[in-house]
Amino acid sequence: MNRNEKVELLTYLIESDKIDVVRMQEEMEQKRKLELLSMHPFEIWQGKDGIWKTYLPDEKAGRIFRKRKTEKEIQKVVVEYWQQEIENPTVKEIYDQWIAKKLEWQEISKATKDRYDRQFKLCFQEFGKRRIKSIREDDIEDFLKCAIKDHELTQKSFSNLRTLVLGIFKYAKKKKYISYSISEIVKDLDISRKAFRKVRRTDEELVFMEDELPKIQGYLETHADIKNLCLLLLFKTGLRPGEVVALRKESVKGNIISVDSTEICYKDELGKDTYEVRQFPKTEAGIRDVILPEKYLWIIEKIKLLNPYQPYLFMQSGKRLLEHQIRSRLKTVCKNCNIQSKSPNKIRKTYSSILLDSGVQESIVIQMMGHTDIATTKGHYYRNRKNEQEKISVINSVVNL
């Protein structure tokens, strides 16, 4: 029997009163009620006072107490609660569903989920409690503009927030909770650049200056333990800190370092930081061969002498060095050299600035950096490394001024 025949038969049975539609509807409602009651994690009981009692889930308190005079009334409270949870979830519940799917489909890493969770916790404390069907299009614009103001967002942090909003509301539309297009709302946003917090940093904060580099590299060479050799290799290759601690012995062939992995950090089920090596880098362009200048091959040889038998290039006491350990060591080294404290990523900016100042071909620069285009390198990594006196000298030497 095909579908049309089934529909025709059902229509005949209903019209000829062969089926009690009212009774069937009641049975369906009762089945639905039992399904919703089975979702309830708390006991429903009758107290000694004859009152029927239970708890409902609550995000803040964990649970909230409810009581009614009859069992039927308390069951109605429970059924209505779970009916609303299913048909009109909160923004937070949709976010959780969306993130779970992204992880299941391996579209994001656990580390990315942790970053999204931090952004959600910062910006969605109140908005996340709202039921999705109660949110109008203008509510979203108000929320975004208030978030920029209340949390003093930079353009970059707003971009991260926008990613979450797009993901949450696209998922909500797919599930038919809403009908409007979040993409159109976000595209039509009228937000002035002046609304964003500006982060102004001097070149001295972003790179190691020309007069600082000999100091710090000299210190690393004369105090050449495994962590300092790791920092020295960063200065000579421009690797990302997560990439350098993920290097295996076989990644290095002569002065060619093959990069195809990076360290990731995420929270486990207990909220504890977990560190893993992921077998693909931060970006597709991150899969690359980086050249170590031949005069610094001694760094690799010394590393292998300190760590001859372990699988990873940088290990200590049988454990792989972690990115945060390298970051901490750099802070100590900067202090010992009387240099302003800088992060490992500032080594990377220093490396790219040296390449560009030295006139290295742009295609080689982006390969060494693992970037997709030179605009990224020049826009975010290229900085002046001369101090004030050196800049004055350079300008004074320009003949045509």
CSV table of C-alpha atoms in Angstrom, one decimal:
chain,number,residue,atom,x,y,z
A,1,MET,CA,0.0,0.0,0.0
A,2,ASN,CA,1.5,3.3,-1.1
A,3,ARG,CA,1.2,6.6,0.7
A,4,ASN,CA,-1.8,7.9,-1.3
A,5,GLU,CA,-3.7,4.7,-0.6
A,6,LYS,CA,-3.0,5.0,3.1
A,7,VAL,CA,-4.2,8.6,3.1
A,8,GLU,CA,-7.3,7.6,1.2
A,9,LEU,CA,-8.1,4.7,3.6
A,10,LEU,CA,-7.5,6.9,6.7
A,11,THR,CA,-9.8,9.6,5.3
A,12,TYR,CA,-12.5,7.0,4.6
A,13,LEU,CA,-12.2,5.6,8.2
A,14,ILE,CA,-12.5,9.0,9.7
A,15,GLU,CA,-15.4,10.1,7.6
A,16,SER,CA,-17.4,6.9,8.2
A,17,ASP,CA,-16.8,7.1,11.9
A,18,LYS,CA,-14.9,3.9,11.9
A,19,ILE,CA,-12.2,5.7,14.0
A,20,ASP,CA,-12.9,7.6,17.2
A,21,VAL,CA,-10.7,10.6,16.5
A,22,VAL,CA,-11.4,12.2,19.9
A,23,ARG,CA,-10.3,9.1,21.7
A,24,MET,CA,-7.2,8.8,19.6
A,25,GLN,CA,-6.3,12.4,20.2
A,26,GLU,CA,-6.7,11.9,24.0
A,27,GLU,CA,-4.4,8.8,23.7
A,28,MET,CA,-1.8,10.8,21.8
A,29,GLU,CA,-1.9,13.6,24.4
A,30,GLN,CA,-1.6,11.0,27.2
A,31,LYS,CA,1.4,9.4,25.5
A,32,ARG,CA,3.0,12.8,25.1
A,33,LYS,CA,2.4,13.6,28.7
A,34,LEU,CA,4.0,10.4,29.8
A,35,GLU,CA,7.0,11.1,27.6
A,36,LEU,CA,7.5,14.5,29.2
A,37,LEU,CA,7.1,13.2,32.7
A,38,SER,CA,9.7,10.5,31.9
A,39,MET,CA,12.2,13.4,31.2
A,40,HIS,CA,11.7,14.8,34.7
A,41,PRO,CA,14.9,14.0,36.8
A,42,PHE,CA,13.2,14.7,40.1
A,43,GLU,CA,10.8,12.6,42.2
A,44,ILE,CA,7.2,13.6,42.4
A,45,TRP,CA,5.8,12.8,45.9
A,46,GLN,CA,2.9,13.4,48.2
A,47,GLY,CA,3.9,14.8,51.6
A,48,LYS,CA,2.5,14.0,55.0
A,49,ASP,CA,0.4,17.1,54.6
A,50,GLY,CA,-1.3,15.7,51.5
A,51,ILE,CA,0.4,18.2,49.2
A,52,TRP,CA,2.1,17.0,46.0
A,53,LYS,CA,5.6,18.2,45.6
A,54,THR,CA,8.6,18.1,43.2
A,55,TYR,CA,11.6,20.2,42.0
A,56,LEU,CA,12.2,21.8,38.6
A,57,PRO,CA,15.7,22.3,37.2
A,58,ASP,CA,17.1,25.8,37.7
A,59,GLU,CA,20.4,27.1,36.2
A,60,LYS,CA,21.4,29.2,39.2
A,61,ALA,CA,20.2,27.1,42.2
A,62,GLY,CA,20.3,23.7,40.5
A,63,ARG,CA,16.7,23.1,41.4
A,64,ILE,CA,13.6,25.0,42.6
A,65,PHE,CA,10.8,23.6,44.8
A,66,ARG,CA,7.2,23.4,43.5
A,67,LYS,CA,4.0,22.1,45.2
A,68,ARG,CA,0.3,21.7,44.3
A,69,LYS,CA,-2.8,20.3,45.9
A,70,THR,CA,-3.3,17.3,43.6
A,71,GLU,CA,-1.1,14.9,41.6
A,72,LYS,CA,-2.8,16.0,38.4
A,73,GLU,CA,-1.9,19.7,39.1
A,74,ILE,CA,1.8,18.9,39.9
A,75,GLN,CA,2.1,16.8,36.8
A,76,LYS,CA,0.7,19.7,34.8
A,77,VAL,CA,3.5,21.9,36.2
A,78,VAL,CA,6.1,19.4,35.2
A,79,VAL,CA,4.6,18.8,31.7
A,80,GLU,CA,4.4,22.6,31.0
A,81,TYR,CA,8.0,23.1,32.1
A,82,TRP,CA,9.4,20.4,29.8
A,83,GLN,CA,7.0,21.4,26.9
A,84,GLN,CA,8.5,24.9,27.0
A,85,GLU,CA,12.0,23.5,27.2
A,86,ILE,CA,11.4,21.6,24.0
A,87,GLU,CA,9.3,24.1,22.1
A,88,ASN,CA,10.9,27.4,23.3
A,89,PRO,CA,14.4,26.8,24.6
A,90,THR,CA,16.6,29.6,26.0
A,91,VAL,CA,19.5,31.1,24.0
A,92,LYS,CA,21.9,29.3,26.4
A,93,GLU,CA,20.2,25.9,25.6
A,94,ILE,CA,20.5,26.6,21.9
A,95,TYR,CA,24.1,27.6,22.2
A,96,ASP,CA,24.8,24.3,24.0
A,97,GLN,CA,23.1,22.3,21.3
A,98,TRP,CA,24.9,24.2,18.5
A,99,ILE,CA,28.3,23.8,20.2
A,100,ALA,CA,27.7,20.1,20.8
A,101,LYS,CA,26.9,19.6,17.1
A,102,LYS,CA,30.0,21.6,16.0
A,103,LEU,CA,32.2,19.3,18.2
A,104,GLU,CA,30.4,16.2,16.9
A,105,TRP,CA,31.0,17.2,13.3
A,106,GLN,CA,34.6,18.1,14.2
A,107,GLU,CA,34.1,21.6,12.8
A,108,ILE,CA,35.8,23.1,15.9
A,109,SER,CA,38.3,21.8,18.4
A,110,LYS,CA,37.8,21.5,22.2
A,111,ALA,CA,40.2,24.5,22.6
A,112,THR,CA,37.9,26.6,20.3
A,113,LYS,CA,34.9,25.5,22.3
A,114,ASP,CA,36.6,26.7,25.5
A,115,ARG,CA,37.2,30.1,23.8
A,116,TYR,CA,33.6,30.3,22.7
A,117,ASP,CA,32.4,29.4,26.2
A,118,ARG,CA,34.5,32.2,27.7
A,119,GLN,CA,33.0,34.7,25.2
A,120,PHE,CA,29.5,33.4,25.9
A,121,LYS,CA,30.0,33.7,29.7
A,122,LEU,CA,31.2,37.3,29.3
A,123,CYS,CA,28.5,38.6,27.0
A,124,PHE,CA,25.4,36.4,27.4
A,125,GLN,CA,24.8,36.4,31.2
A,126,GLU,CA,21.3,37.9,30.9
A,127,PHE,CA,20.5,37.6,27.2
A,128,GLY,CA,21.3,33.8,27.4
A,129,LYS,CA,18.4,33.3,29.8
A,130,ARG,CA,15.8,34.6,27.3
A,131,ARG,CA,13.5,32.2,25.4
A,132,ILE,CA,14.4,32.2,21.8
A,133,LYS,CA,10.8,32.9,20.5
A,134,SER,CA,10.6,36.0,22.6
A,135,ILE,CA,13.6,37.6,20.8
A,136,ARG,CA,12.7,40.1,18.1
A,137,GLU,CA,15.1,41.3,15.4
A,138,ASP,CA,15.7,44.7,17.1
A,139,ASP,CA,16.5,42.9,20.4
A,140,ILE,CA,19.5,41.4,18.7
A,141,GLU,CA,20.8,44.7,17.5
A,142,ASP,CA,20.3,46.2,21.0
A,143,PHE,CA,22.1,43.3,22.6
A,144,LEU,CA,25.1,43.6,20.3
A,145,LYS,CA,25.4,47.4,20.8
A,146,CYS,CA,25.0,47.0,24.6
A,147,ALA,CA,27.7,44.3,24.6
A,148,ILE,CA,30.1,46.6,22.8
A,149,LYS,CA,29.5,49.3,25.3
A,150,ASP,CA,29.2,47.3,28.6
A,151,HIS,CA,32.2,45.0,27.9
A,152,GLU,CA,34.3,47.6,26.1
A,153,LEU,CA,34.8,45.3,23.1
A,154,THR,CA,37.5,45.8,20.6
A,155,GLN,CA,36.7,45.1,16.9
A,156,LYS,CA,38.4,41.7,17.3
A,157,SER,CA,36.4,40.6,20.3
A,158,PHE,CA,33.2,41.9,18.7
A,159,SER,CA,34.1,39.6,15.7
A,160,ASN,CA,34.2,36.7,18.1
A,161,LEU,CA,30.8,37.7,19.6
A,162,ARG,CA,29.3,38.0,16.1
A,163,THR,CA,30.5,34.4,15.3
A,164,LEU,CA,28.5,33.1,18.3
A,165,VAL,CA,25.4,35.2,17.5
A,166,LEU,CA,25.4,33.9,13.9
A,167,GLY,CA,25.9,30.3,15.0
A,168,ILE,CA,23.2,30.4,17.6
A,169,PHE,CA,20.5,32.0,15.6
A,170,LYS,CA,21.2,30.1,12.4
A,171,TYR,CA,20.8,26.9,14.4
A,172,ALA,CA,17.6,28.3,15.9
A,173,LYS,CA,16.2,29.0,12.4
A,174,LYS,CA,17.2,25.5,11.2
A,175,LYS,CA,15.3,24.1,14.1
A,176,LYS,CA,12.3,26.3,13.2
A,177,TYR,CA,12.3,28.2,16.5
A,178,ILE,CA,12.6,31.5,14.5
A,179,SER,CA,11.9,32.6,10.9
A,180,TYR,CA,14.0,35.7,10.5
A,181,SER,CA,17.5,35.7,9.0
A,182,ILE,CA,20.3,36.5,11.5
A,183,SER,CA,22.7,37.1,8.6
A,184,GLU,CA,20.6,39.9,7.3
A,185,ILE,CA,20.3,41.5,10.7
A,186,VAL,CA,24.1,41.4,11.3
A,187,LYS,CA,24.8,42.6,7.8
A,188,ASP,CA,22.4,45.6,8.3
A,189,LEU,CA,24.0,46.6,11.7
A,190,ASP,CA,24.9,50.2,11.8
A,191,ILE,CA,27.9,50.4,14.3
A,192,SER,CA,30.4,53.2,14.2
A,193,ARG,CA,34.1,52.3,14.5
A,194,LYS,CA,34.2,54.8,17.3
A,195,ALA,CA,32.1,52.4,19.4
A,196,PHE,CA,34.9,49.9,19.8
A,197,ARG,CA,37.6,50.1,22.4
A,198,LYS,CA,41.0,51.0,20.8
A,199,VAL,CA,44.0,49.1,21.9
A,200,ARG,CA,47.1,51.2,21.3
A,201,ARG,CA,50.5,49.6,21.8
A,202,THR,CA,53.9,50.9,21.1
A,203,ASP,CA,56.3,49.1,18.9
A,204,GLU,CA,58.5,48.5,22.0
A,205,GLU,CA,55.6,46.4,23.4
A,206,LEU,CA,55.1,44.3,20.2
A,207,VAL,CA,58.6,43.4,19.1
A,208,PHE,CA,62.1,43.0,20.5
A,209,MET,CA,63.9,46.1,19.5
A,210,GLU,CA,67.2,46.1,17.6
A,211,ASP,CA,69.2,47.0,20.8
A,212,GLU,CA,67.3,44.3,22.8
A,213,LEU,CA,67.8,41.3,20.5
A,214,PRO,CA,71.5,40.9,21.1
A,215,LYS,CA,71.0,41.0,24.9
A,216,ILE,CA,68.3,38.3,25.0
A,217,GLN,CA,69.8,36.0,22.4
A,218,GLY,CA,73.2,36.3,24.2
A,219,TYR,CA,71.6,35.3,27.4
A,220,LEU,CA,69.8,32.3,25.9
A,221,GLU,CA,73.1,31.1,24.3
A,222,THR,CA,75.1,31.3,27.5
A,223,HIS,CA,72.3,29.7,29.6
A,224,ALA,CA,71.4,27.0,27.0
A,225,ASP,CA,69.1,24.6,28.9
A,226,ILE,CA,66.2,22.9,27.0
A,227,LYS,CA,63.7,25.8,27.6
A,228,ASN,CA,66.1,28.5,26.5
A,229,LEU,CA,67.1,26.5,23.4
A,230,CYS,CA,63.4,26.3,22.6
A,231,LEU,CA,63.2,30.1,22.8
A,232,LEU,CA,66.3,30.5,20.7
A,233,LEU,CA,64.8,28.3,18.0
A,234,LEU,CA,61.7,30.5,18.1
A,235,PHE,CA,63.9,33.6,17.4
A,236,LYS,CA,65.5,31.9,14.4
A,237,THR,CA,62.4,30.3,12.8
A,238,GLY,CA,59.4,32.5,13.7
A,239,LEU,CA,57.4,29.3,14.7
A,240,ARG,CA,54.3,29.7,16.7
A,241,PRO,CA,54.9,28.7,20.3
A,242,GLY,CA,52.3,25.9,20.0
A,243,GLU,CA,54.1,24.6,16.9
A,244,VAL,CA,57.6,24.5,18.4
A,245,VAL,CA,56.5,22.4,21.5
A,246,ALA,CA,54.8,19.9,19.2
A,247,LEU,CA,57.9,19.2,17.1
A,248,ARG,CA,59.0,15.6,16.9
A,249,LYS,CA,62.6,14.5,16.2
A,250,GLU,CA,61.7,13.4,12.7
A,251,SER,CA,60.2,16.8,11.9
A,252,VAL,CA,63.8,18.1,11.6
A,253,LYS,CA,65.9,17.1,8.5
A,254,GLY,CA,69.1,19.2,8.4
A,255,ASN,CA,68.0,22.8,8.5
A,256,ILE,CA,64.5,22.1,7.3
A,257,ILE,CA,61.8,21.9,9.9
A,258,SER,CA,58.5,20.4,8.8
A,259,VAL,CA,55.5,21.9,10.6
A,260,ASP,CA,52.2,19.9,10.7
A,261,SER,CA,51.1,19.9,14.3
A,262,THR,CA,50.4,22.2,17.2
A,263,GLU,CA,49.6,22.1,20.9
A,264,ILE,CA,46.0,22.7,22.0
A,265,CYS,CA,44.7,23.3,25.5
A,266,TYR,CA,41.1,22.6,26.5
A,267,LYS,CA,39.0,22.0,29.7
A,268,ASP,CA,38.1,18.4,30.4
A,269,GLU,CA,34.8,17.2,32.0
A,270,LEU,CA,36.1,18.2,35.4
A,271,GLY,CA,37.2,21.7,34.2
A,272,LYS,CA,40.9,20.8,34.3
A,273,ASP,CA,43.3,22.1,31.7
A,274,THR,CA,44.2,19.3,29.2
A,275,TYR,CA,47.1,19.6,26.8
A,276,GLU,CA,47.3,17.6,23.5
A,277,VAL,CA,49.3,17.7,20.3
A,278,ARG,CA,46.9,18.1,17.3
A,279,GLN,CA,48.1,16.6,14.1
A,280,PHE,CA,47.2,19.6,12.0
A,281,PRO,CA,48.3,23.2,12.6
A,282,LYS,CA,46.4,26.4,13.4
A,283,THR,CA,45.6,27.1,9.7
A,284,GLU,CA,45.9,25.3,6.4
A,285,ALA,CA,48.8,27.5,5.5
A,286,GLY,CA,50.4,26.4,8.7
A,287,ILE,CA,51.5,23.1,7.1
A,288,ARG,CA,54.9,24.2,5.8
A,289,ASP,CA,58.6,23.8,5.8
A,290,VAL,CA,60.5,26.4,7.8
A,291,ILE,CA,64.2,27.0,7.1
A,292,LEU,CA,66.7,27.3,10.0
A,293,PRO,CA,69.7,29.3,9.0
A,294,GLU,CA,72.7,26.9,8.6
A,295,LYS,CA,74.8,28.8,11.1
A,296,TYR,CA,72.3,27.9,13.8
A,297,LEU,CA,72.2,24.2,13.2
A,298,TRP,CA,74.2,23.9,16.4
A,299,ILE,CA,70.9,24.7,18.3
A,300,ILE,CA,69.3,21.5,16.9
A,301,GLU,CA,72.5,19.5,17.7
A,302,LYS,CA,72.5,20.8,21.3
A,303,ILE,CA,68.8,20.0,21.8
A,304,LYS,CA,69.4,16.4,20.7
A,305,LEU,CA,72.4,16.1,23.1
A,306,LEU,CA,70.2,17.3,26.0
A,307,ASN,CA,67.2,15.1,24.8
A,308,PRO,CA,68.7,12.1,22.9
A,309,TYR,CA,66.0,9.4,23.3
A,310,GLN,CA,62.6,11.1,23.6
A,311,PRO,CA,60.1,11.4,20.7
A,312,TYR,CA,59.5,15.2,21.0
A,313,LEU,CA,62.2,17.7,20.4
A,314,PHE,CA,61.6,19.5,23.6
A,315,MET,CA,61.1,17.3,26.6
A,316,GLN,CA,62.2,17.5,30.2
A,317,SER,CA,62.0,14.8,32.9
A,318,GLY,CA,60.3,12.5,30.4
A,319,LYS,CA,57.5,15.0,29.7
A,320,ARG,CA,56.9,17.2,26.7
A,321,LEU,CA,57.4,20.9,27.3
A,322,LEU,CA,54.2,22.9,27.2
A,323,GLU,CA,53.5,26.2,25.6
A,324,HIS,CA,52.8,27.9,29.0
A,325,GLN,CA,56.1,26.7,30.3
A,326,ILE,CA,57.9,28.4,27.4
A,327,ARG,CA,55.9,31.6,28.0
A,328,SER,CA,56.8,31.6,31.7
A,329,ARG,CA,60.5,31.1,30.9
A,330,LEU,CA,60.5,34.0,28.4
A,331,LYS,CA,59.1,36.3,31.1
A,332,THR,CA,61.9,35.2,33.4
A,333,VAL,CA,64.5,35.8,30.7
A,334,CYS,CA,63.2,39.2,29.9
A,335,LYS,CA,63.4,40.2,33.6
A,336,ASN,CA,67.0,38.9,33.8
A,337,CYS,CA,68.0,40.9,30.8
A,338,ASN,CA,66.2,44.1,32.0
A,339,ILE,CA,63.9,44.0,29.0
A,340,GLN,CA,60.2,44.8,29.0
A,341,SER,CA,58.3,41.5,29.4
A,342,LYS,CA,57.0,40.1,26.1
A,343,SER,CA,55.1,37.0,25.0
A,344,PRO,CA,56.4,34.3,22.6
A,345,ASN,CA,54.2,35.7,19.9
A,346,LYS,CA,56.3,38.9,20.0
A,347,ILE,CA,59.3,36.8,19.0
A,348,ARG,CA,57.2,35.8,15.9
A,349,LYS,CA,56.5,39.5,15.2
A,350,THR,CA,60.2,40.2,15.6
A,351,TYR,CA,61.1,37.5,13.1
A,352,SER,CA,58.7,38.6,10.4
A,353,SER,CA,59.8,42.3,10.8
A,354,ILE,CA,63.5,41.2,10.4
A,355,LEU,CA,62.6,39.3,7.2
A,356,LEU,CA,60.7,42.2,5.7
A,357,ASP,CA,63.3,44.8,6.7
A,358,SER,CA,65.9,42.6,5.1
A,359,GLY,CA,64.1,42.6,1.8
A,360,VAL,CA,63.2,38.9,1.8
A,361,GLN,CA,60.9,37.9,-1.1
A,362,GLU,CA,57.2,38.2,0.1
A,363,SER,CA,56.3,34.7,-1.0
A,364,ILE,CA,59.1,33.3,1.2
A,365,VAL,CA,58.0,35.5,4.1
A,366,ILE,CA,54.4,34.2,4.1
A,367,GLN,CA,55.7,30.6,3.7
A,368,MET,CA,58.0,31.0,6.7
A,369,MET,CA,55.2,32.6,8.7
A,370,GLY,CA,52.5,30.1,7.7
A,371,HIS,CA,50.2,32.9,6.4
A,372,THR,CA,47.9,32.9,3.4
A,373,ASP,CA,48.9,36.4,2.2
A,374,ILE,CA,51.4,39.1,2.8
A,375,ALA,CA,48.6,41.5,4.0
A,376,THR,CA,48.2,39.5,7.2
A,377,THR,CA,52.0,39.6,7.8
A,378,LYS,CA,52.3,43.3,7.1
A,379,GLY,CA,49.1,44.3,8.8
A,380,HIS,CA,49.5,42.4,12.1
A,381,TYR,CA,53.2,41.4,12.4
A,382,TYR,CA,55.4,44.0,10.8
A,383,ARG,CA,56.6,46.6,13.3
A,384,ASN,CA,59.4,49.2,13.6
A,385,ARG,CA,62.3,47.8,15.7
A,386,LYS,CA,64.5,51.0,15.9
A,387,ASN,CA,64.6,53.1,19.1
A,388,GLU,CA,63.9,56.9,19.0
A,389,GLN,CA,67.6,57.9,18.4
A,390,GLU,CA,67.9,55.4,15.6
A,391,LYS,CA,64.7,56.6,14.0
A,392,ILE,CA,65.9,60.2,14.2
A,393,SER,CA,69.2,59.2,12.6
A,394,VAL,CA,67.4,57.4,9.7
A,395,ILE,CA,65.1,60.4,9.0
A,396,ASN,CA,68.1,62.8,9.2
A,397,SER,CA,69.9,60.7,6.6
A,398,VAL,CA,67.2,61.0,3.9
A,399,VAL,CA,68.8,63.1,1.3
A,400,ASN,CA,65.6,64.3,-0.5
A,401,LEU,CA,63.9,65.6,2.7
